[in-house]
Coordinates of C-alpha atoms in Angstrom, one line a residue:
M1137 CA 188.3 60.0 27.6
D1138 CA 188.2 62.3 30.7
T1139 CA 191.6 62.3 32.4
L1140 CA 189.8 61.3 35.7
V1141 CA 188.7 58.0 34.1
K1142 CA 192.4 57.1 33.8
N1143 CA 193.0 57.6 37.5
K1144 CA 192.4 54.2 39.2
H1145 CA 193.7 55.2 42.7
I1146 CA 191.2 54.8 45.5
N1147 CA 191.6 54.7 49.3
K1148 CA 191.6 51.1 50.5
D1149 CA 190.4 52.2 54.0
I1150 CA 186.9 52.9 52.8
F1151 CA 186.3 49.2 52.1
K1152 CA 185.0 48.1 55.5
A1153 CA 183.7 44.8 56.8
Y1154 CA 180.0 45.3 55.9
D1155 CA 180.0 48.1 53.4
I1156 CA 182.0 50.8 51.7
R1157 CA 182.1 53.9 53.8
G1158 CA 184.1 57.1 54.6
Q1159 CA 184.2 60.8 55.0
I1160 CA 183.4 62.7 51.8
G1161 CA 186.2 64.9 50.7
K1162 CA 188.8 63.3 53.0
E1163 CA 188.6 59.5 52.6
W1164 CA 186.8 59.3 49.3
C1165 CA 185.1 61.5 46.6
S1166 CA 185.0 65.3 47.0
E1167 CA 182.6 68.2 46.4
N1168 CA 183.5 68.3 42.7
N1169 CA 184.9 64.8 42.0
F1170 CA 182.9 61.7 42.6
H1171 CA 185.0 59.5 40.3
D1172 CA 185.6 57.0 43.2
A1173 CA 181.9 56.1 42.9
F1174 CA 182.4 55.5 39.1
L1175 CA 185.3 53.1 39.8
I1176 CA 183.3 51.2 42.4
G1177 CA 180.3 50.9 40.1
E1178 CA 182.5 49.7 37.3
A1179 CA 184.0 47.0 39.6
I1180 CA 180.6 45.9 40.9
G1181 CA 179.3 45.7 37.4
N1182 CA 182.1 43.6 36.1
Q1183 CA 181.8 41.1 39.0
L1184 CA 178.1 40.8 38.2
L1185 CA 178.8 40.2 34.6
E1186 CA 181.3 37.5 35.5
Q1187 CA 178.5 35.9 37.6
H1188 CA 176.1 36.1 34.6
S1189 CA 173.8 38.3 36.7
P1190 CA 173.8 41.7 35.0
N1191 CA 170.7 43.3 36.6
I1192 CA 170.9 45.5 39.7
I1193 CA 168.7 47.9 41.8
I1194 CA 170.1 51.1 43.1
G1195 CA 168.6 53.5 45.7
R1196 CA 170.0 56.5 47.7
D1197 CA 169.3 58.3 51.0
G1198 CA 168.9 62.0 51.5
R1199 CA 172.5 63.0 52.2
L1200 CA 173.9 65.9 50.3
S1201 CA 176.4 63.7 48.5
S1202 CA 174.1 60.8 47.7
Q1203 CA 172.8 62.0 44.4
D1204 CA 176.2 62.6 42.9
I1205 CA 177.5 59.3 44.1
S1206 CA 174.4 57.6 42.6
Q1207 CA 175.0 59.2 39.2
Q1208 CA 178.6 58.1 39.1
L1209 CA 177.8 54.6 40.3
I1210 CA 175.2 54.2 37.6
K1211 CA 177.6 55.4 35.0
G1212 CA 180.1 52.8 36.2
L1213 CA 177.6 50.0 36.2
L1214 CA 176.2 50.9 32.8
S1215 CA 179.8 51.0 31.4
S1216 CA 180.3 47.5 32.5
G1217 CA 177.2 46.3 30.7
C1218 CA 174.9 46.0 33.7
N1219 CA 171.2 46.9 33.6
V1220 CA 170.3 49.3 36.3
T1221 CA 166.9 49.9 37.9
D1222 CA 167.0 53.2 39.8
I1223 CA 164.4 53.5 42.5
G1224 CA 165.7 56.9 43.6
L1225 CA 165.4 58.6 47.0
T1226 CA 164.4 55.9 49.5
A1227 CA 165.3 54.0 52.7
T1228 CA 167.5 50.9 52.8
P1229 CA 164.5 48.5 53.7
V1230 CA 162.7 49.7 50.5
V1231 CA 165.8 48.6 48.4
Y1232 CA 165.6 45.2 50.1
F1233 CA 161.9 45.0 49.6
S1234 CA 162.3 45.8 45.9
L1235 CA 164.5 42.8 45.4
Q1236 CA 161.5 40.6 46.0
Y1237 CA 159.0 42.9 44.4
L1238 CA 161.0 43.2 41.1
N1239 CA 162.2 39.6 41.3
M1240 CA 165.9 40.6 41.3
T1241 CA 168.9 39.5 43.3
N1242 CA 171.4 42.4 43.3
A1243 CA 171.1 45.8 44.9
I1244 CA 173.1 48.9 46.0
M1245 CA 172.0 51.4 48.6
I1246 CA 173.9 54.6 48.9
T1247 CA 173.8 55.7 52.5
G1248 CA 176.0 56.8 55.4
S1249 CA 173.5 55.0 57.7
H1250 CA 173.9 56.4 61.3
S1251 CA 177.2 58.3 60.5
P1252 CA 177.5 62.1 60.5
S1253 CA 176.2 64.1 57.5
D1254 CA 179.7 64.5 55.9
H1255 CA 180.1 60.7 55.6
N1256 CA 178.5 58.4 53.0
G1257 CA 178.7 54.8 51.9
I1258 CA 177.5 52.0 49.8
K1259 CA 175.7 48.8 51.0
I1260 CA 175.8 46.0 48.5
V1261 CA 173.7 42.8 47.9
F1262 CA 174.8 40.1 45.4
D1263 CA 172.6 37.1 44.8
S1264 CA 170.3 38.1 47.6
Q1265 CA 173.2 38.0 50.1
P1266 CA 174.8 41.1 51.8
L1267 CA 178.4 41.5 50.9
S1268 CA 181.0 41.6 53.7
T1269 CA 184.7 41.5 54.3
S1270 CA 186.5 39.5 51.6
A1271 CA 183.8 40.2 49.0
I1272 CA 184.1 43.9 49.6
E1273 CA 187.9 43.8 49.6
S1274 CA 187.8 42.1 46.2
L1275 CA 186.2 45.2 44.7
Y1276 CA 189.2 47.2 45.8
F1277 CA 191.6 44.7 44.2
D1278 CA 189.5 44.7 41.0
I1279 CA 189.7 48.5 40.8
S1280 CA 193.5 48.3 41.3
K1281 CA 193.9 45.7 38.7
N1282 CA 191.5 47.4 36.2
D1283 CA 191.5 44.5 33.7
Y1284 CA 187.9 44.8 32.4
P1285 CA 186.6 43.6 29.1
I1286 CA 185.1 46.1 26.6
V1287 CA 181.3 45.6 26.5
K1288 CA 178.2 47.4 25.3
S1289 CA 176.6 49.8 27.7
G1290 CA 173.8 48.5 29.9
K1291 CA 170.2 49.8 30.1
L1292 CA 168.9 52.2 32.7
T1293 CA 165.3 52.0 34.0
A1294 CA 163.5 54.2 36.6
F1295 CA 161.2 52.6 39.1
D1296 CA 159.6 55.6 40.9
S1297 CA 156.9 53.8 42.9
A1298 CA 159.0 51.7 45.2
N1299 CA 158.2 53.6 48.4
Q1300 CA 154.5 53.3 47.6
H1301 CA 154.6 49.6 47.0
Y1302 CA 156.6 49.1 50.1
Q1303 CA 154.0 50.9 52.2
E1304 CA 151.2 48.9 50.7
A1305 CA 152.9 45.7 51.5
V1306 CA 153.5 46.6 55.1
I1307 CA 149.9 47.8 55.6
K1308 CA 148.6 44.5 54.1
D1309 CA 150.8 42.5 56.5
I1310 CA 150.0 44.3 59.8
A1311 CA 146.8 44.4 61.8
I1312 CA 146.6 47.0 64.5
Q1313 CA 143.8 46.1 67.0
R1314 CA 143.5 49.5 68.7
K1315 CA 144.6 53.0 67.9
L1316 CA 147.9 53.8 69.5
R1317 CA 149.3 57.3 70.0
I1318 CA 152.9 57.1 68.8
G1319 CA 155.9 59.4 68.3
I1320 CA 158.1 58.9 65.3
D1321 CA 161.6 60.3 65.2
S1322 CA 163.0 59.8 61.7
S1323 CA 166.2 61.7 62.5
N1324 CA 165.6 63.8 59.3
G1325 CA 166.7 60.6 57.5
A1326 CA 165.3 58.5 54.7
T1327 CA 162.2 57.2 56.6
S1328 CA 161.0 60.8 56.6
L1329 CA 159.9 60.1 53.1
F1330 CA 157.0 57.9 54.3
S1331 CA 157.0 57.2 58.0
E1332 CA 154.2 59.5 59.0
D1333 CA 151.9 58.3 56.2
L1334 CA 152.7 54.7 56.8
F1335 CA 151.9 54.6 60.5
N1336 CA 148.8 56.8 60.1
N1337 CA 147.6 54.4 57.4
L1338 CA 148.2 51.5 59.8
G1339 CA 145.7 53.0 62.2
C1340 CA 147.9 54.9 64.6
E1341 CA 147.7 58.5 65.7
V1342 CA 151.1 59.8 64.7
Y1343 CA 153.0 62.6 66.4
P1344 CA 156.0 63.2 64.0
L1345 CA 159.4 64.5 65.2
F1346 CA 162.1 65.4 62.7
C1347 CA 160.3 63.8 59.9
E1348 CA 161.4 66.3 57.3
L1349 CA 164.2 64.9 55.0
D1350 CA 167.4 66.9 55.6
G1351 CA 170.7 65.4 54.7
T1352 CA 172.5 67.7 57.1
F1353 CA 170.7 66.2 60.1
P1354 CA 170.2 69.5 61.8
N1355 CA 168.5 68.3 65.0
H1356 CA 170.6 65.3 66.1
S1357 CA 172.9 62.6 64.8
P1358 CA 171.0 59.9 63.0
D1359 CA 172.1 57.2 65.4
P1360 CA 169.4 56.2 67.9
T1361 CA 171.7 53.9 69.9
T1362 CA 173.3 57.0 71.5
P1363 CA 171.1 57.9 74.4
E1364 CA 171.6 61.7 74.0
N1365 CA 170.0 61.4 70.5
L1366 CA 166.8 60.1 72.2
T1367 CA 166.3 63.0 74.5
Y1368 CA 164.0 64.9 72.1
L1369 CA 161.9 61.8 71.6
I1370 CA 161.6 61.1 75.3
K1371 CA 160.4 64.6 75.9
H1372 CA 158.0 64.4 73.0
V1373 CA 156.4 61.2 74.4
K1374 CA 156.0 62.6 77.9
E1375 CA 154.7 66.0 76.8
N1376 CA 152.1 64.5 74.4
N1377 CA 151.1 61.5 76.7
L1378 CA 152.0 59.0 73.9
D1379 CA 151.8 55.2 74.1
I1380 CA 155.3 54.8 72.6
G1381 CA 158.1 56.6 70.8
I1382 CA 160.0 55.1 67.9
A1383 CA 163.4 56.3 66.5
F1384 CA 164.9 55.3 63.2
D1385 CA 168.5 55.7 62.1
G1386 CA 169.5 57.6 59.0
D1387 CA 168.7 54.9 56.4
G1388 CA 165.9 53.1 58.2
D1389 CA 167.3 49.7 58.9
R1390 CA 167.7 50.2 62.7
M1391 CA 165.2 51.2 65.3
I1392 CA 164.9 51.8 69.1
A1393 CA 161.9 52.7 71.1
V1394 CA 160.9 54.5 74.4
D1395 CA 157.9 53.5 76.5
N1396 CA 155.1 55.8 77.6
L1397 CA 157.1 56.8 80.7
G1398 CA 160.2 57.7 78.6
N1399 CA 162.3 54.6 79.4
I1400 CA 164.6 53.4 76.6
L1401 CA 163.6 50.0 75.2
W1402 CA 166.8 48.6 73.9
P1403 CA 166.6 46.3 70.9
D1404 CA 167.5 43.1 72.7
R1405 CA 164.5 43.6 75.0
I1406 CA 162.3 44.4 72.0
M1407 CA 163.6 41.1 70.5
I1408 CA 162.4 39.2 73.6
L1409 CA 158.8 40.4 73.1
L1410 CA 159.0 39.7 69.3
A1411 CA 160.5 36.3 69.9
Q1412 CA 157.8 35.4 72.4
S1413 CA 155.1 36.3 69.9
I1414 CA 156.7 34.5 66.9
L1415 CA 157.4 31.3 68.8
Q1416 CA 153.7 31.0 69.6
S1417 CA 153.2 30.3 65.9
F1418 CA 156.6 28.7 65.2
P1419 CA 157.5 26.6 68.2
G1420 CA 161.0 25.2 68.3
S1421 CA 162.4 27.7 65.7
R1422 CA 165.9 29.1 65.9
I1423 CA 166.4 32.7 66.8
A1424 CA 169.8 34.3 66.2
Y1425 CA 171.3 37.1 68.3
E1426 CA 174.6 38.9 68.2
I1427 CA 177.2 38.7 70.8
K1428 CA 176.4 42.2 72.3
C1429 CA 172.9 41.2 73.3
S1430 CA 171.6 40.7 76.8
Y1431 CA 172.2 37.3 78.5
L1432 CA 168.5 37.3 79.3
L1433 CA 167.6 37.1 75.6
P1434 CA 168.7 33.5 75.0
K1435 CA 167.2 32.5 78.3
A1436 CA 163.8 34.0 77.2
I1437 CA 164.0 32.4 73.8
R1438 CA 164.5 29.0 75.3
K1439 CA 161.8 29.6 77.9
A1440 CA 159.4 30.5 75.1
G1441 CA 160.2 27.2 73.3
G1442 CA 162.8 28.4 70.8
Q1443 CA 166.4 27.6 70.1
A1444 CA 168.9 30.4 70.7
A1445 CA 172.0 30.9 68.5
I1446 CA 174.7 33.4 69.2
C1447 CA 176.5 35.1 66.3
A1448 CA 179.4 37.5 65.7
N1449 CA 178.7 41.2 65.5
G1450 CA 177.7 42.7 62.2
H1451 CA 174.3 42.9 60.3
S1452 CA 175.8 41.2 57.2
K1453 CA 177.2 38.4 59.3
I1454 CA 174.0 37.8 61.2
K1455 CA 171.9 37.7 58.0
L1456 CA 174.2 35.1 56.5
E1457 CA 174.2 33.1 59.7
M1458 CA 170.4 33.2 59.9
K1459 CA 170.2 31.7 56.4
R1460 CA 172.7 29.0 57.3
L1461 CA 170.8 28.1 60.5
N1462 CA 167.4 28.7 58.9
A1463 CA 166.6 31.0 61.8
I1464 CA 163.2 32.6 61.8
M1465 CA 164.3 35.8 63.5
G1466 CA 167.5 37.5 64.4
G1467 CA 168.9 40.8 65.5
E1468 CA 171.6 43.0 67.0
F1469 CA 171.8 45.3 70.0
S1470 CA 172.3 48.1 67.5
G1471 CA 168.8 47.8 66.3
H1472 CA 169.1 45.7 63.2
I1473 CA 166.3 43.1 63.5
I1474 CA 165.2 40.6 60.8
L1475 CA 161.8 38.9 60.9
R1476 CA 161.6 36.0 58.4
D1477 CA 158.3 34.6 59.6
R1478 CA 156.1 37.0 57.6
W1479 CA 158.5 39.3 55.8
N1480 CA 162.0 38.8 54.3
D1481 CA 165.7 38.1 54.9
F1482 CA 166.7 41.7 55.7
D1483 CA 166.7 44.2 58.5
D1484 CA 163.7 46.5 58.1
A1485 CA 163.1 49.0 60.9
P1486 CA 159.7 50.4 59.9
Y1487 CA 158.3 46.9 59.5
V1488 CA 159.8 45.8 62.9
A1489 CA 158.3 48.8 64.5
A1490 CA 154.9 47.9 62.9
R1491 CA 155.2 44.4 64.3
L1492 CA 156.0 45.8 67.8
L1493 CA 152.9 48.0 67.6
E1494 CA 150.8 45.1 66.4
I1495 CA 151.7 43.2 69.6
L1496 CA 151.1 46.2 71.8
S1497 CA 147.7 46.9 70.2
K1498 CA 146.4 43.5 71.4
T1499 CA 146.5 44.4 75.0
T1500 CA 145.1 47.2 77.1
Q1501 CA 148.3 47.4 79.2
S1502 CA 150.5 50.4 78.7
T1503 CA 153.9 49.9 76.9
A1504 CA 155.7 50.3 80.2
E1505 CA 153.4 47.6 81.8
V1506 CA 154.0 45.2 78.9
F1507 CA 157.8 45.6 79.2
S1508 CA 157.7 45.3 83.0
E1509 CA 156.9 41.6 82.3
I1510 CA 159.9 41.2 80.0
P1511 CA 163.1 40.0 81.8
N1512 CA 165.4 42.9 82.6
G1513 CA 168.8 43.3 84.2
F1514 CA 171.1 46.1 85.0
A1515 CA 172.7 46.8 81.6
T1516 CA 174.9 49.5 80.2
E1517 CA 175.0 51.1 76.8
E1518 CA 177.9 50.2 74.5
Y1519 CA 181.0 52.1 75.6
K1520 CA 183.5 53.2 73.0
L1521 CA 187.3 53.6 73.2
K1522 CA 188.8 55.5 70.3
F1523 CA 192.1 54.7 68.7
A1524 CA 194.3 56.3 66.0
S1525 CA 194.1 53.2 63.8
H1526 CA 192.2 49.9 63.5
N1527 CA 195.5 48.0 64.0
E1528 CA 195.9 49.7 67.4
S1529 CA 192.4 48.6 68.5
V1530 CA 193.0 45.0 67.3
E1531 CA 196.4 44.9 69.2
L1532 CA 194.7 46.0 72.4
I1533 CA 192.1 43.2 72.0
T1534 CA 194.8 40.7 71.5
Q1535 CA 196.6 41.8 74.6
F1536 CA 193.4 41.9 76.6
I1537 CA 192.5 38.3 75.7
K1538 CA 196.0 37.1 76.3
N1539 CA 195.9 38.5 79.9
A1540 CA 192.2 37.8 80.6
S1541 CA 191.4 36.0 83.8
F1542 CA 187.8 35.4 84.7
P1543 CA 187.5 32.4 87.0
G1544 CA 184.1 30.6 86.8
A1545 CA 183.1 32.3 83.6
D1546 CA 182.3 30.9 80.1
L1547 CA 184.5 32.6 77.5
N1548 CA 183.3 33.1 74.0
L1549 CA 185.8 34.2 71.4
I1550 CA 183.7 34.3 68.2
D1551 CA 184.1 38.1 68.1
G1552 CA 186.4 39.7 70.6
L1553 CA 185.7 38.3 74.1
R1554 CA 182.4 37.7 75.8
V1555 CA 182.7 36.7 79.5
E1556 CA 179.5 35.1 80.7
Y1557 CA 178.3 34.1 84.1
D1558 CA 174.9 32.8 85.2
D1559 CA 174.1 36.3 86.6
G1560 CA 175.8 38.7 84.2
W1561 CA 178.3 39.2 81.5
G1562 CA 180.9 41.6 79.9
F1563 CA 182.0 42.0 76.3
I1564 CA 184.9 43.6 74.5
H1565 CA 185.7 43.7 70.8
A1566 CA 187.3 45.8 68.0
S1567 CA 184.9 47.5 65.7
N1568 CA 184.8 46.4 62.1
T1569 CA 183.7 49.8 60.9
S1570 CA 185.9 52.2 62.9
S1571 CA 189.1 52.5 64.8
S1572 CA 187.5 51.8 68.2
I1573 CA 186.8 49.2 70.8
G1574 CA 183.3 48.5 72.1
L1575 CA 182.4 47.2 75.6
R1576 CA 179.1 46.4 77.2
F1577 CA 178.1 44.9 80.6
E1578 CA 175.1 43.5 82.4
G1579 CA 174.4 42.1 85.8
A1580 CA 171.4 40.7 87.6
T1581 CA 171.9 43.4 90.3
E1582 CA 173.7 46.7 90.3
E1583 CA 176.3 45.2 92.6
R1584 CA 177.0 42.3 90.2
L1585 CA 177.3 44.8 87.3
L1586 CA 179.9 46.8 89.2
E1587 CA 181.8 43.6 90.0
I1588 CA 182.0 42.6 86.4
K1589 CA 183.2 46.1 85.4
K1590 CA 185.9 45.8 88.0
Q1591 CA 187.1 42.5 86.6
F1592 CA 187.5 44.2 83.2
K1593 CA 189.2 47.2 84.7
A1594 CA 191.7 44.9 86.3
V1595 CA 192.7 43.4 83.0
F1596 CA 193.1 46.9 81.5
K1597 CA 195.4 47.7 84.4
L1598 CA 197.4 44.5 83.8
I1599 CA 198.0 45.5 80.2
D1600 CA 199.0 49.0 81.3
Y1601 CA 196.2 50.9 79.5
K1602 CA 196.8 54.5 80.6
H1603 CA 193.7 56.2 79.2
H1604 CA 190.4 57.0 80.8
L1605 CA 187.8 54.2 80.9
P1606 CA 184.2 55.4 80.5
F1607 CA 182.8 52.7 82.9

């Protein structure tokens, strides 16, 4: 046996709240040794065997380390006795789609999502449910324990047409009423494999931007929630007089748009338009939204005849909560949006973008004119405070909540602290995926936004936070 196989040590810190993730060569794996991935595959496989559910799909994005990780994961899964269906190079939504298409319930996607090119990770689905927190931690403890039965090797099958079948299903579901001129920025990520063809076949006139697969992400970071990463798309839309621009993250489960004037359309505003459309066909339905979304979103949901349900941050958590509530739609400010009315239980950015285009194609108004009718406040991006460790960020949140004083506000503690007034809100929480704290604010007026920011600054001063605040 290879001596590496005897080494069962693995960094616990890569086992995050929603996935397994870290920097290649520093936190896990290395250029010449991807044995960590074998250990993870072995642990996943043995858990599935214990659940009498031995079949699993695996896909990977275009990062330079993804193929090596995939090969070792597959070896680990097969050694446990699992049967693996490899769909190869693809986007995360195609993996989710393949669960239904192949009538399976377990899946792995190898992707670093929106992280830099030298990071990579593993998203996991068991029994059609995304794994999170305790379930992911249990994999680490299983690896440490290493008490696996000896079994026969599983079977490996290739399924090379997943991207094609996914596109055919989206095209069958969507009806574009008029030709739209659209910009697509795939961030050189996984949607580069099909985004241009998909939207052309939907009847759009596509102006591609960074739609060549490149795991080094040479043009900008694959995170569209950072405004600086949208500057190319905004320029692209303006220079080509396009109706809309759409940006996908590195693995295609998040999207953000810009209107024809180059204004950023944040996901919570996109969710308002989608909710208004869906509630026409499904009045009274529940729609879930995470705690960082605009206070105008639940108001718009209720006005459109729906029920609004607030959830903790995290795409895995919101998907689980949606199933518990039987919500027809849900989403996050980060761009994870799930549409269950006509699609499935997972976040699928190309499909969500297609649904947005379907709505826009039914009117002769410009995208800017359509969104001028959507409620809008004075909102910030999400600010980030960096810390040396996750424990430090959690301790600050604890002290902030202990010293918080916001007279007249409703306080929500399901995830950090959300301070809500009738005319604005502020939010602070510790990230589950990095050693940082996130904050976001919104007010009905610029003056109200500044007042809420000042209230938060006062608490930071009270707890003697000595570093620069970005707001």
